[in-house]
XYZ file of C-alpha atoms in Angstrom:
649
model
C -5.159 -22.775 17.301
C -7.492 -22.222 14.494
C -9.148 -24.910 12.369
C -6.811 -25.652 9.385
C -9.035 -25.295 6.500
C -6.777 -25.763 3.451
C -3.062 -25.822 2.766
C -1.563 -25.765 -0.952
C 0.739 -28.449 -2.385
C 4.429 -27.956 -2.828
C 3.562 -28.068 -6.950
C 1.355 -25.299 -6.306
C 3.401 -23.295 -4.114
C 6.028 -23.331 -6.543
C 4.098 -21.777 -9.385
C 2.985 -19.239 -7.783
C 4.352 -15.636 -8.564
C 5.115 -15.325 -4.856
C 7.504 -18.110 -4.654
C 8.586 -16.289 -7.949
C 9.134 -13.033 -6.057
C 10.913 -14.834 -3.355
C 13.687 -16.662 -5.566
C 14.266 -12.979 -6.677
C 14.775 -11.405 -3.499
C 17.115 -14.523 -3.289
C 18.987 -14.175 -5.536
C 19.714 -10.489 -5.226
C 20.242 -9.649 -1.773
C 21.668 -13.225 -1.239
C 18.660 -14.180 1.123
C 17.553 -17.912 1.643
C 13.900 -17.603 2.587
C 11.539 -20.108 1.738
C 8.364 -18.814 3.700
C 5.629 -15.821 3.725
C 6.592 -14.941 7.602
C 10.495 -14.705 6.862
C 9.647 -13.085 3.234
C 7.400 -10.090 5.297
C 9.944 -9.589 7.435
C 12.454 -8.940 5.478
C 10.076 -6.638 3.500
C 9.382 -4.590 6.444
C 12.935 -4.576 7.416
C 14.395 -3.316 4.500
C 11.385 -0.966 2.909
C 13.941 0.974 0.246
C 14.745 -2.945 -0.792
C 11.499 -4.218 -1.429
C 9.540 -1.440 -3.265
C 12.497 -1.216 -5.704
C 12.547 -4.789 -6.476
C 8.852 -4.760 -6.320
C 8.840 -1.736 -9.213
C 11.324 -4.063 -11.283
C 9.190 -6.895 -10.676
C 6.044 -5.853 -11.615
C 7.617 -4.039 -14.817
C 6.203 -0.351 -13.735
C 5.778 1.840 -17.433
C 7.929 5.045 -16.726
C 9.632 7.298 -19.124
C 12.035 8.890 -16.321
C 13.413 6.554 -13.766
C 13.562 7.127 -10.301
C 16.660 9.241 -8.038
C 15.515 7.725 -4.849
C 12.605 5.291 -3.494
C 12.204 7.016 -0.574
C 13.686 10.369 1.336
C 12.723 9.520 4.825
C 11.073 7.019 6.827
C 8.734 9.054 8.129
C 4.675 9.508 8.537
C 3.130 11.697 7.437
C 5.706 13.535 4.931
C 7.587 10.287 3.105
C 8.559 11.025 -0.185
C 8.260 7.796 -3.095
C 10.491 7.347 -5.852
C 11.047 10.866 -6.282
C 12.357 11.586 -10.322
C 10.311 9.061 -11.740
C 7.546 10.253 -14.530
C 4.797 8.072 -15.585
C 1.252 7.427 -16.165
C -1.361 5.470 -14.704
C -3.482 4.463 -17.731
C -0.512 3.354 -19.588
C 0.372 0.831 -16.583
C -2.816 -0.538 -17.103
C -3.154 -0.036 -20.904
C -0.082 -2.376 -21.683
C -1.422 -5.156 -23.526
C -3.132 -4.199 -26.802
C -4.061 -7.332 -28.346
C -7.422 -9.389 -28.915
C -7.304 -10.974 -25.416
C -10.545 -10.284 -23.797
C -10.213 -7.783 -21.133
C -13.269 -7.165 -19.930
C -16.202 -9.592 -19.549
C -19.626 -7.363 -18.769
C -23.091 -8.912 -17.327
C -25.784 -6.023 -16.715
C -28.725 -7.383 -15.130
C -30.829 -7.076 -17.604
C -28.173 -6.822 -20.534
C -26.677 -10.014 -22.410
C -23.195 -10.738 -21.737
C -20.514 -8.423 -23.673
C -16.725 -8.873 -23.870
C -14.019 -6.417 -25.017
C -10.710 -7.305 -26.371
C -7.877 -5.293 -25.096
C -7.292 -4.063 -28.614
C -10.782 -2.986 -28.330
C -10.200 -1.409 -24.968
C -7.488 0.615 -26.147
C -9.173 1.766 -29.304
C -12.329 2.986 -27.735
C -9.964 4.469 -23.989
C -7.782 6.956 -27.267
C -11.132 8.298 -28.976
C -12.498 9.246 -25.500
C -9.185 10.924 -24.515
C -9.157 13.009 -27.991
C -12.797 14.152 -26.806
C -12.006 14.782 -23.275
C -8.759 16.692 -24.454
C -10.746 18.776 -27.149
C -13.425 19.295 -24.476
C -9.999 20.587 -22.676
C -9.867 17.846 -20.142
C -5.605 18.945 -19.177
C -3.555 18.040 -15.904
C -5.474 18.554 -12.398
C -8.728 18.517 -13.807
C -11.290 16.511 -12.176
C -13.497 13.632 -14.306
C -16.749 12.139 -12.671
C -18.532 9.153 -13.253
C -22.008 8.670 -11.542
C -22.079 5.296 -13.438
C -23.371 1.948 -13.087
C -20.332 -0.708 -12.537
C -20.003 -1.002 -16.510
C -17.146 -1.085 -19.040
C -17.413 2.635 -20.040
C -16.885 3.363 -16.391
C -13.375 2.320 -16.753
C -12.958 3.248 -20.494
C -13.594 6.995 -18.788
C -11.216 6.001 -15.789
C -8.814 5.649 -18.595
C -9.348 8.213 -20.701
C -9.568 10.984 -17.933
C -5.956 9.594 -16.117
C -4.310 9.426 -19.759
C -4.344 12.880 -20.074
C -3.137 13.569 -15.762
C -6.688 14.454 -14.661
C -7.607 12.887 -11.829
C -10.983 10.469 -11.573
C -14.161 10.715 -9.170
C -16.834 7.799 -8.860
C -19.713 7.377 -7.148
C -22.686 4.610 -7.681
C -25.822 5.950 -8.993
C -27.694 4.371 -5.777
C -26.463 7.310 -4.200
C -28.702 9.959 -3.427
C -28.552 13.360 -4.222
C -27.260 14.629 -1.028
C -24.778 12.033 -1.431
C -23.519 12.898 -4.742
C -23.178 16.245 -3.795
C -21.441 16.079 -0.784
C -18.636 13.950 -2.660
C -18.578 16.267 -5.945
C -19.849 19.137 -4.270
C -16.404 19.433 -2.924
C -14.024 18.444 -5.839
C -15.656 20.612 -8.404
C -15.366 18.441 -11.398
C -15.131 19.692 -15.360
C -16.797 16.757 -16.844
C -19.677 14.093 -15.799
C -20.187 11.221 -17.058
C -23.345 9.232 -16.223
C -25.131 6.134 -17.678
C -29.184 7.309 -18.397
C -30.003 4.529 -15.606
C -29.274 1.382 -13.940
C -31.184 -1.638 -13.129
C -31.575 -3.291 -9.831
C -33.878 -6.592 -8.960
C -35.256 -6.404 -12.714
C -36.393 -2.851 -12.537
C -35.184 0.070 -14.701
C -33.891 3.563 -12.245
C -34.057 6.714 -13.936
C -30.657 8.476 -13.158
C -31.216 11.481 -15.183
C -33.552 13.246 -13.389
C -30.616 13.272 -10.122
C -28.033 14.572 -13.035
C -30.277 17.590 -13.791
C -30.811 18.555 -9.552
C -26.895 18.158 -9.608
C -26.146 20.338 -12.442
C -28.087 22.475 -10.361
C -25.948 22.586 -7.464
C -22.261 22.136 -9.079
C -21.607 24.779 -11.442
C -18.071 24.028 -12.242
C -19.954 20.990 -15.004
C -18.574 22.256 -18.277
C -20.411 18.752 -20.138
C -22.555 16.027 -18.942
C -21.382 12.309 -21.286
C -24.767 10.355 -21.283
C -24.140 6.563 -21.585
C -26.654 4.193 -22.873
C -28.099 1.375 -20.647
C -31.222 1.329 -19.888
C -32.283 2.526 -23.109
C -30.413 3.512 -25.812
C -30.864 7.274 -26.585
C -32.422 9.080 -23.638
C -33.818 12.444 -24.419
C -31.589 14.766 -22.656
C -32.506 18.108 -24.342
C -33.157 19.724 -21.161
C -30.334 18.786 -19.535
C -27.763 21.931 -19.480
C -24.101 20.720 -21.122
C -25.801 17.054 -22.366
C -24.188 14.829 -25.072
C -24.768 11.750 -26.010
C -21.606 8.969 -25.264
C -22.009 8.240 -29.487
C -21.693 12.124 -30.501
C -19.184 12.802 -27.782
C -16.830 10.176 -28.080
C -14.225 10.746 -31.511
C -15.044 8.557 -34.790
C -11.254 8.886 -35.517
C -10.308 5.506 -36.239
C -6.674 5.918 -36.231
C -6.479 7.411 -32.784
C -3.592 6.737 -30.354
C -2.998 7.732 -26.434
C -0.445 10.158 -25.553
C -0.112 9.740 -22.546
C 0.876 12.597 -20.093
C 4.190 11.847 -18.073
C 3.759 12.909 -14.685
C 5.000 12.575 -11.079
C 4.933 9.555 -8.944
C 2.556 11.226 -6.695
C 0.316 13.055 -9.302
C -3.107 12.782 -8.179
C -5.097 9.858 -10.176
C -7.799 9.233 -7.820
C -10.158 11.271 -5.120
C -11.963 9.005 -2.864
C -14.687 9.369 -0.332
C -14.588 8.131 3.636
C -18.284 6.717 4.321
C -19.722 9.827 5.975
C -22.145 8.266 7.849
C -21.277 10.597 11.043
C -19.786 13.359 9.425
C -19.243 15.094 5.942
C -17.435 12.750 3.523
C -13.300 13.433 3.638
C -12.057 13.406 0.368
C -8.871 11.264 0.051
C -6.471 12.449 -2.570
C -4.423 9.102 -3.968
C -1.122 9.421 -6.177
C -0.795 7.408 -9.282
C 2.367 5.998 -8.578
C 1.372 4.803 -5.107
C -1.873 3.117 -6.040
C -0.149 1.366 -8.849
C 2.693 -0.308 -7.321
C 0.435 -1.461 -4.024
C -2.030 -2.352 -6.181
C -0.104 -4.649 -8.682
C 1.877 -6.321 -5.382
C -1.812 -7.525 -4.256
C -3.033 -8.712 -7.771
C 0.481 -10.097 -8.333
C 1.888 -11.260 -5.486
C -1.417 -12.031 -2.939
C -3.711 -12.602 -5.761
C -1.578 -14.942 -7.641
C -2.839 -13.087 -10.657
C -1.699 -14.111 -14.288
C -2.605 -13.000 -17.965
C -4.977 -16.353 -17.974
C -7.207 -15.184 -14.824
C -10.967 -14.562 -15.246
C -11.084 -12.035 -12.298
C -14.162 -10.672 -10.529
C -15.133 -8.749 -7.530
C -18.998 -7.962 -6.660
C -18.589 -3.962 -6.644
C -20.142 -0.890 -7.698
C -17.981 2.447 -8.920
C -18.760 3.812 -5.316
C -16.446 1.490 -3.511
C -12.692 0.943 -3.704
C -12.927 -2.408 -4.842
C -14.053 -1.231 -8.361
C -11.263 1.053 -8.418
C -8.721 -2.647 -7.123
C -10.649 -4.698 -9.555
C -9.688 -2.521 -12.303
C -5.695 -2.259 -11.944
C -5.784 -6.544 -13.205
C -5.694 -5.107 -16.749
C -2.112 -3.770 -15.751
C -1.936 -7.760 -15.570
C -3.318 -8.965 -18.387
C -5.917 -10.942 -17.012
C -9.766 -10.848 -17.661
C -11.895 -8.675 -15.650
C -15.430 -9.421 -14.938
C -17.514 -6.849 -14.464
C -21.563 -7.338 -13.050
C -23.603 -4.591 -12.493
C -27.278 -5.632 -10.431
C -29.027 -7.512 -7.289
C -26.862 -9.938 -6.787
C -29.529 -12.108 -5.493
C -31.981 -11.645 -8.366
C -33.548 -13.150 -9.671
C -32.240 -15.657 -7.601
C -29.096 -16.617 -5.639
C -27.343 -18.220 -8.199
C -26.595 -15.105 -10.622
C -23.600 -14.614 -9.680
C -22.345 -18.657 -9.331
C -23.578 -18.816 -13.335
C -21.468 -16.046 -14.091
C -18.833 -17.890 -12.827
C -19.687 -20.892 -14.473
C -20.082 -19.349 -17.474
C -16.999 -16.725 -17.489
C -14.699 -19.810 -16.446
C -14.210 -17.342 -13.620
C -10.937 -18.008 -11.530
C -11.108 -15.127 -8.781
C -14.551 -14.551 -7.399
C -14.244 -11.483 -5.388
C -17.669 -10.623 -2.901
C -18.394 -9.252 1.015
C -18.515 -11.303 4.064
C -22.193 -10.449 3.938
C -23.018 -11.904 0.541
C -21.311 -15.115 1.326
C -23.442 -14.977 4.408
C -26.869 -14.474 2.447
C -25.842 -17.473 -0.460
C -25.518 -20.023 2.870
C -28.489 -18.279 4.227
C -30.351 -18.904 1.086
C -29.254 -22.463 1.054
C -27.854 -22.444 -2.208
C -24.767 -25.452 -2.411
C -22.964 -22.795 -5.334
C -20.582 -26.251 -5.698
C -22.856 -28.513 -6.671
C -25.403 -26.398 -8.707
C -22.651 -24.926 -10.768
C -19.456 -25.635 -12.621
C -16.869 -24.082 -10.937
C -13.693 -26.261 -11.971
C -11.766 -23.203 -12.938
C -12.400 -21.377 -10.173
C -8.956 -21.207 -7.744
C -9.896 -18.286 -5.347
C -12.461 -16.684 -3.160
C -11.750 -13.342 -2.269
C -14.178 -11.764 0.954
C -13.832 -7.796 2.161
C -16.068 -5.223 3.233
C -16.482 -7.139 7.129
C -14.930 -9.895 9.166
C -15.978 -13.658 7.461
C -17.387 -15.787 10.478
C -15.641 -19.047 10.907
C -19.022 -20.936 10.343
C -18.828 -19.214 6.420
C -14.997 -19.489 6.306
C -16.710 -23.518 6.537
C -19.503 -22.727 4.064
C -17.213 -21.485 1.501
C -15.067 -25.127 1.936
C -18.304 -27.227 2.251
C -20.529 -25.961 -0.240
C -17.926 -23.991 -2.962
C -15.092 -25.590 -3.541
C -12.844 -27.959 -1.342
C -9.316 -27.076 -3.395
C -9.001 -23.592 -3.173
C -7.296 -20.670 -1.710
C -10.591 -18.358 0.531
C -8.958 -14.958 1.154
C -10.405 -13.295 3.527
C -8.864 -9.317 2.919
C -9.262 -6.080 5.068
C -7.669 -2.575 4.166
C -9.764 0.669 3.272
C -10.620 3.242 0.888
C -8.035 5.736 2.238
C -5.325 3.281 1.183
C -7.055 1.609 -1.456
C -5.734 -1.470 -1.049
C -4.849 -4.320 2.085
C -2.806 -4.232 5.404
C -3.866 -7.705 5.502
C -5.022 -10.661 3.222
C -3.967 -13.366 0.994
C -0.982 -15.237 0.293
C -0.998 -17.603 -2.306
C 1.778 -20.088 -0.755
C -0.094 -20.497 2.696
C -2.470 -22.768 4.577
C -6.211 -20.861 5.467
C -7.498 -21.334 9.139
C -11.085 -20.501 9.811
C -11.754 -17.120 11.033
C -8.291 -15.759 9.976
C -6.749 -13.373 7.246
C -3.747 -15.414 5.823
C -1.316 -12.820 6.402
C -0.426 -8.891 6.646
C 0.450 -7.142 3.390
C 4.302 -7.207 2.445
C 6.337 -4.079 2.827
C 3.380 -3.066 5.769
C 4.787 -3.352 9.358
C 1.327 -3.892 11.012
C 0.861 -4.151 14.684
C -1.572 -4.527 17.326
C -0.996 -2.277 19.700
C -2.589 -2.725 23.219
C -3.477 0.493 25.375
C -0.049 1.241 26.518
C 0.645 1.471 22.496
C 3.165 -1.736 22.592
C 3.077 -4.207 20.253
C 1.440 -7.811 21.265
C 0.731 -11.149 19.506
C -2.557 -13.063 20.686
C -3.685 -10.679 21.766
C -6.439 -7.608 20.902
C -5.305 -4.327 19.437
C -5.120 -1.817 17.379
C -4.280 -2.067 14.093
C -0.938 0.397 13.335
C 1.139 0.621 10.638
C 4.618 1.882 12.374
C 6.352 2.687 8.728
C 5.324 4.663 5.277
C 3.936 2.618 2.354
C 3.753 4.071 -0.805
C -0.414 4.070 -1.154
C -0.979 6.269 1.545
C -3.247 9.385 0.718
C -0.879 12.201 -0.735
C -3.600 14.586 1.090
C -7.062 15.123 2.020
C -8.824 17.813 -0.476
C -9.542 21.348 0.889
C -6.857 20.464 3.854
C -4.301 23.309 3.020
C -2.695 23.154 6.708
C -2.904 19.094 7.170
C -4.653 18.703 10.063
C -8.090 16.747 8.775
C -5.370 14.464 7.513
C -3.422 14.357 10.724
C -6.542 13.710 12.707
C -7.487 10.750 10.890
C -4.726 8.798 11.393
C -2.136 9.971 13.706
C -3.879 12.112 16.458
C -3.202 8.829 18.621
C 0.370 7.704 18.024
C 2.810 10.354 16.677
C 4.301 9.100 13.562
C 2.018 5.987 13.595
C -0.700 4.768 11.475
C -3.894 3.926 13.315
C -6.203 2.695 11.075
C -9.517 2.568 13.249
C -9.349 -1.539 13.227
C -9.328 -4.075 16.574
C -7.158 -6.578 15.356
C -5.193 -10.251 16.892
C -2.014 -11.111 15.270
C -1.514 -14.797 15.835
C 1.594 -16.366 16.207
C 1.659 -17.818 12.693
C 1.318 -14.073 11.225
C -2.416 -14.536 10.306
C -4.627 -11.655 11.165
C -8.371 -11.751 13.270
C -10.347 -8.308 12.903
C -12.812 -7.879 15.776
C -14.022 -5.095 14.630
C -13.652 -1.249 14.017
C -11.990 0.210 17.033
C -14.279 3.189 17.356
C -17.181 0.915 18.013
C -15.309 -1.352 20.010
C -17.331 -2.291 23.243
C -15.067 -1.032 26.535
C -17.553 -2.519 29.364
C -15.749 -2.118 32.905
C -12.891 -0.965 31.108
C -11.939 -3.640 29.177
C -11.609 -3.689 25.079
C -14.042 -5.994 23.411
C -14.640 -6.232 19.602
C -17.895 -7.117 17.713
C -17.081 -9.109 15.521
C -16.653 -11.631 18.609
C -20.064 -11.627 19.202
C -21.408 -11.222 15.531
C -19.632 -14.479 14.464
C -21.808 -16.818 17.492
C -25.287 -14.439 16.061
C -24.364 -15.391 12.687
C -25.607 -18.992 13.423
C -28.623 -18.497 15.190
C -31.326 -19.465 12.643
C -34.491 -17.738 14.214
C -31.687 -13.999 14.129
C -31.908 -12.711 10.374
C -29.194 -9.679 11.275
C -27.788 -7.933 14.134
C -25.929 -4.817 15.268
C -23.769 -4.376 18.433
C -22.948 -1.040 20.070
C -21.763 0.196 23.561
C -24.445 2.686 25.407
C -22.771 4.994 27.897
C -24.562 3.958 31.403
C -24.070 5.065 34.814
C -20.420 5.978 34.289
C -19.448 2.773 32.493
C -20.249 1.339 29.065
C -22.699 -1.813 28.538
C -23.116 -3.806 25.310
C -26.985 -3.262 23.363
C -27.789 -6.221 20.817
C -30.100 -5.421 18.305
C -31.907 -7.836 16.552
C -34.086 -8.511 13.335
C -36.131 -11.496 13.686
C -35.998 -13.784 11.258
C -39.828 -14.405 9.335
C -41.818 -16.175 11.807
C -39.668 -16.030 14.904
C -39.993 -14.405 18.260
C -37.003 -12.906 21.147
C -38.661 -14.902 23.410
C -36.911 -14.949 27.064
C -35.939 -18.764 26.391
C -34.407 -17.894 23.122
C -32.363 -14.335 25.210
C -31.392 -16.584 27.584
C -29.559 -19.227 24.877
C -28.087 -16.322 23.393
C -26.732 -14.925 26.699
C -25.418 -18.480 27.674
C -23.950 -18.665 24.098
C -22.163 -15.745 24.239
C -20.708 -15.942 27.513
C -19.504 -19.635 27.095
C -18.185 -19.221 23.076
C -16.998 -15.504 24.315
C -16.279 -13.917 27.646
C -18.857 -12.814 29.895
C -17.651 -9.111 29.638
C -19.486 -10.334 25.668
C -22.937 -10.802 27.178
C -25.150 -7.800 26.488
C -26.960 -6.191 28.792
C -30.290 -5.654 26.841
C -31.150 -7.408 23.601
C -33.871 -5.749 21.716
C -35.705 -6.489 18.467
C -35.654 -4.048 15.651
C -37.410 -4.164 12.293
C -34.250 -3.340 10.358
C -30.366 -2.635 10.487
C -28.706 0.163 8.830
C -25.965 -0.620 6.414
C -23.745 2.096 4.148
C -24.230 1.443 0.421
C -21.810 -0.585 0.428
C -23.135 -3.224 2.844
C -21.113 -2.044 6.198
C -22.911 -1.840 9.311
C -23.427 1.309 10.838
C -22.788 0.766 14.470
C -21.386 4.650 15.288
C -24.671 5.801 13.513
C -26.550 3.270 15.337
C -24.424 4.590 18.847
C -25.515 8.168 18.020
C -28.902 7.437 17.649
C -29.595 6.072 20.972
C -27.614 8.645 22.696
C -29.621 11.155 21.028
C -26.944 12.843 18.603
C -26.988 14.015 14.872
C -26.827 11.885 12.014
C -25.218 14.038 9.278
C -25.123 12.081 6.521
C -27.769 9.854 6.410
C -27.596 9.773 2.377
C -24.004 7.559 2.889
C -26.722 4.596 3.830
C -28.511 2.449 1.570
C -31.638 2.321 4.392
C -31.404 5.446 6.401
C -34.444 5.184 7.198
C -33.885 2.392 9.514
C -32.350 4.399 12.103
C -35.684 5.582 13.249
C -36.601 2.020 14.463
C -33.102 3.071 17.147
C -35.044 6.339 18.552
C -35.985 6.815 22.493
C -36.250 3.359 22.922
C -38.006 2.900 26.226
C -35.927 -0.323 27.209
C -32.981 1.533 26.984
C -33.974 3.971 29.741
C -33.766 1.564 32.661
């Protein structure tokens, strides 16, 4: 049994929108549950059941109801809430009033907020530009944007009027850009003139022009202000200024365009580290009601919240972040290093803000314990009620950090889903205890399984991570995919009918949820299924290891495990210190754990948005192509991987 980290009290339990949500299942199928377990399965149990009472209980905007909530239960093919017309941007453009909405720190900018009534006013005057710039339904909108407020005032705008929105970060390169909107063809671009990052200013024009270039479907480029406040853009082809383009109507309201359930609102981008980028098409009515069940329901969100997630516009928790203003609540937007100029930015923002959700990675929460900052003790965080962690398994030892050195009362959410369903399969719930090392729980109305190699269902035990029936956020297709099959491929070339995600999972008995790792990269030495994360959670603590990367080399007919190591600054892999790790691993492990070589390396490759690269890292060593080496933040660390001679023998 896992450590038992926190549990909430009955008075908090009870206000919790959950235990809300619960009393109204209750009460209208004449149900008497009074925990998560029961709650999830009678979610799974009775899918038609719950997403209707979730659409009633999250008070989806619609202007034609629903016939159906769903045709089949089948995957691929289901069909949601056919009948049903409604927008996206009005879900989340509800409130109009001089609450703030969103709270904006740029690295090197002061502090802004914007009052929903704000929000609204500036989101109409962009849509009459965008629609008089003949923006109509289909259409795709860009945004090669630093994580700022007009990223999601042209979000807004853009899914107003049924087009459908495209982000990427502008730390992406230009191969990277144009492998994502290379494909989509987009009418309009919007970009901010630069972005800072550690205290200096990035040029981001000077990409914009090499991508006009290449994409020749860019009918106008929207330059926003931020690193200065008029760029000179004359020889950019299609330029405007955000100040000229945007309407000076000040009586403008949103009409917005009634559409399908399963209109496309958002395309989004698989890492393409091995491969080309896929581009996942999302519906707006999918997205909306998954999303609002996890800020509702797992988040505990409320119109008070001061919500924030560490995120960039590249990365589908920019895209979650922004669906809490269908809430009410505050979001808090940050845009720079979040370790500069020191490690307390981000803890003062808190303070500050009054933040009560601070959303981050496993790997930041690693580098604040590594830094030895005690965020708890240096900073006021009284209002703070949640952690939130994604983006990699937490290690128990910062599961501990975050209850040692944050905050004693509060609820640490470890969540895991992906970009193709952007959302959760598993993560927080509210009325639970935490245990080190676990996800709370898996996502209501999501039958997930592990499924060990004769594709049954086990509990304790490692697996794959399946979802056996359709939920309303999967992709509605993947772009230039007329006959299917990409889509197919991805997720069901295993088990007909079945979701695979690509996850090694452990469902305990208690219904929490361990993830060992992505099941592509799981080690299979001798045969037998290992996961990484096993042995990345005993590195984690070794002080003289600064960062590691685990992969399986193909040997002699058989598979053996290859740690890679960066030193910490002013340590050594001496033999003494391979031999503690070996003895480590096997004891706080298995011995199948213990690697077969461990070898130093100056640097470890992560995607830009701080996931390790262990299939690029595999590839490498086995002497095969790279294709997209712009989807990293430091491709240039996979040379460090190349004809290693210790891997010869």
């Amino acid at each position: 049994m896992s450590k038992l980290l926190w549990s909430p009290t009955e008075e908090r339990k009870k206000k919790t929108n959950i235990y809300r949500f619960m009393q109204t299942v209750n009460s209208k199928f004449g149900k008497n549950l009074t925990e998560y377990e029961p709650l999830h399965q009678w979610s799974v149990d009775n899918i038609a059941d719950f997403w209707a009472t979730m659409w009633e209980f999250v008070d989806i905007k619609f202007s034609e109801p629903y016939t159906e909530v769903i045709d089949e239960l089948k995957m691929p093919g289901a069909k949601w809430f056919q009948g049903a017309r409604l927008n996206f941007a009005e879900n989340l453009l509800r409130y109009r009033d001089d609450h703030p909405a969103i709270i904006f720190k740029g690295e090197i900018l002061d502090p802004v907020t914007i009052t929903y009534a704000e929000l609204y006013d500036e989101v109409a005057r962009l849509a009459k530009s965008l629609k008089a710039a003949g923006v109509t339904v289909g259409d795709r909108v860009v945004g090669f944007m630093p994580n700022m407020p007009q990223s999601i005032i042209a979000m807004l705008a853009a899914t107003s009027l049924g087009a459908t929105w495209s982000s990427c970060s502008p730390d992406f390169g230009i191969k990277g850009v144009m492998d994502r909107f290379g494909q989509i063809k987009p009418k309009i671009l919007f970009t901010a003139n630069g972005y800072s990052y550690k205290g200096k200013s990035i040029d981001s024009l000077e990409r914009i022009r090499s991508i006009l270039d290449q994409i020749d479907s860019i009918e106008k480029v929207v330059v926003v202000p931020y690193t200065e406040q008029e760029a000179d853009i004359a020889d950019i082809t299609h330029a405007v200024h955000y100040k000229d383009f945007i309407s000076h109507d000040s009586n403008c309201s949103l009409e917005f365009e009634q559409l399908p359930f399963d209109h496309p609102v958002y395309i989004m981008y698989s890492s393409g580290t091995t491969d080309l980028p896929k581009c996942i098409v999302q519906g707006a009515g999918g997205i909306l009601i998954n999303q609002l069940k996890e800020m509702i329901l797992h988040t505990d969100l409320k119109r008070e919240d001061k919500i924030f997630y560490f995120t960039t516009c590249g990365w589908m928790m920019w895209n979650w972040l922004t669906s809490s203003l269908a809430v009410g609540a505050t979001v808090i937007l940050f845009d720079g290093q979040p370790f500069y100029p020191d490690a307390g930015v981000l803890w003062k923002l808190a303070q500050d803000a009054q933040m009560t959700v601070f959303g981050t990675s496993a790997a930041y929460i690693g580098g604040v314990k590594d830094s030895g900052l005690k965020p708890g003790k240096e900073y006021d965080l009284s209002a703070l009620r949640a952690v939130l962690s994604t983006g990699s398994p937490l290690s128990i030892e910062n599961f501990e950090f975050v209850y040692d050195e944050v905050k004693k009362d509060l609820q640490l959410s470890s969540i895991s889903g992906g970009t193709d369903i952007n959302g959760c399969f598993a993560g927080g719930n509210p009325m639970g205890p935490v245990y080190a090392g676990e996800l709370q729980c898996r996502g209501l109305g999501l039958n997930v399984q592990a499924f060990d190699s004769n594709g049954k269902p086990v509990v304790n035990q490692q697996g794959e991570l399946v979802c056996t029936l359709p939920f309303p956020s999967m992709p509605i297709y993947f772009w230039d995919d007329p006959d299917g099959r990409k889509y197919h491929n991805a997720y069901f070339d295993v088990y007909p009918g079945i979701w695979r995600h690509g996850d090694f999972i452990k469902i305990t008995e208690t219904g929490g949820v361990v993830f060992l790792g992505r099941s592509d990269a799981t080690l299979n030495p001798g045969g037998v299924r290992i996961g990484t994360a096993d042995i990345y959670r005993i590195i984690d603590n070794i002080d003289e290891i600064a960062d590691s990367v685990v992969v399986g080399q193909d040997w002699k007919n058989d598979v053996r495990v290859i740690l890679f190591v960066k030193m910490a600054e002013g340590s050594d892999l001496t033999d003494e210190l391979k031999k503690r790790l070996n003895s480590l691993i096997r004891t706080s492990a298995t011995p199948r754990h213990v690697p077969a070589k461990i070898i130093p390396v100056a640097d470890i490759p992560y995607t830009i948005n701080m996931k390790k690269v262990e299939l690029a890292v595999k590839k490498v060593i086995q002497n095969e192509a790279v294709l997209n080496k712009d989807a990293l933040i430091n491709p240039e660390a996979l040379d460090y991987y190349r004809n290693l001679p210790e891997l010869q023998d």
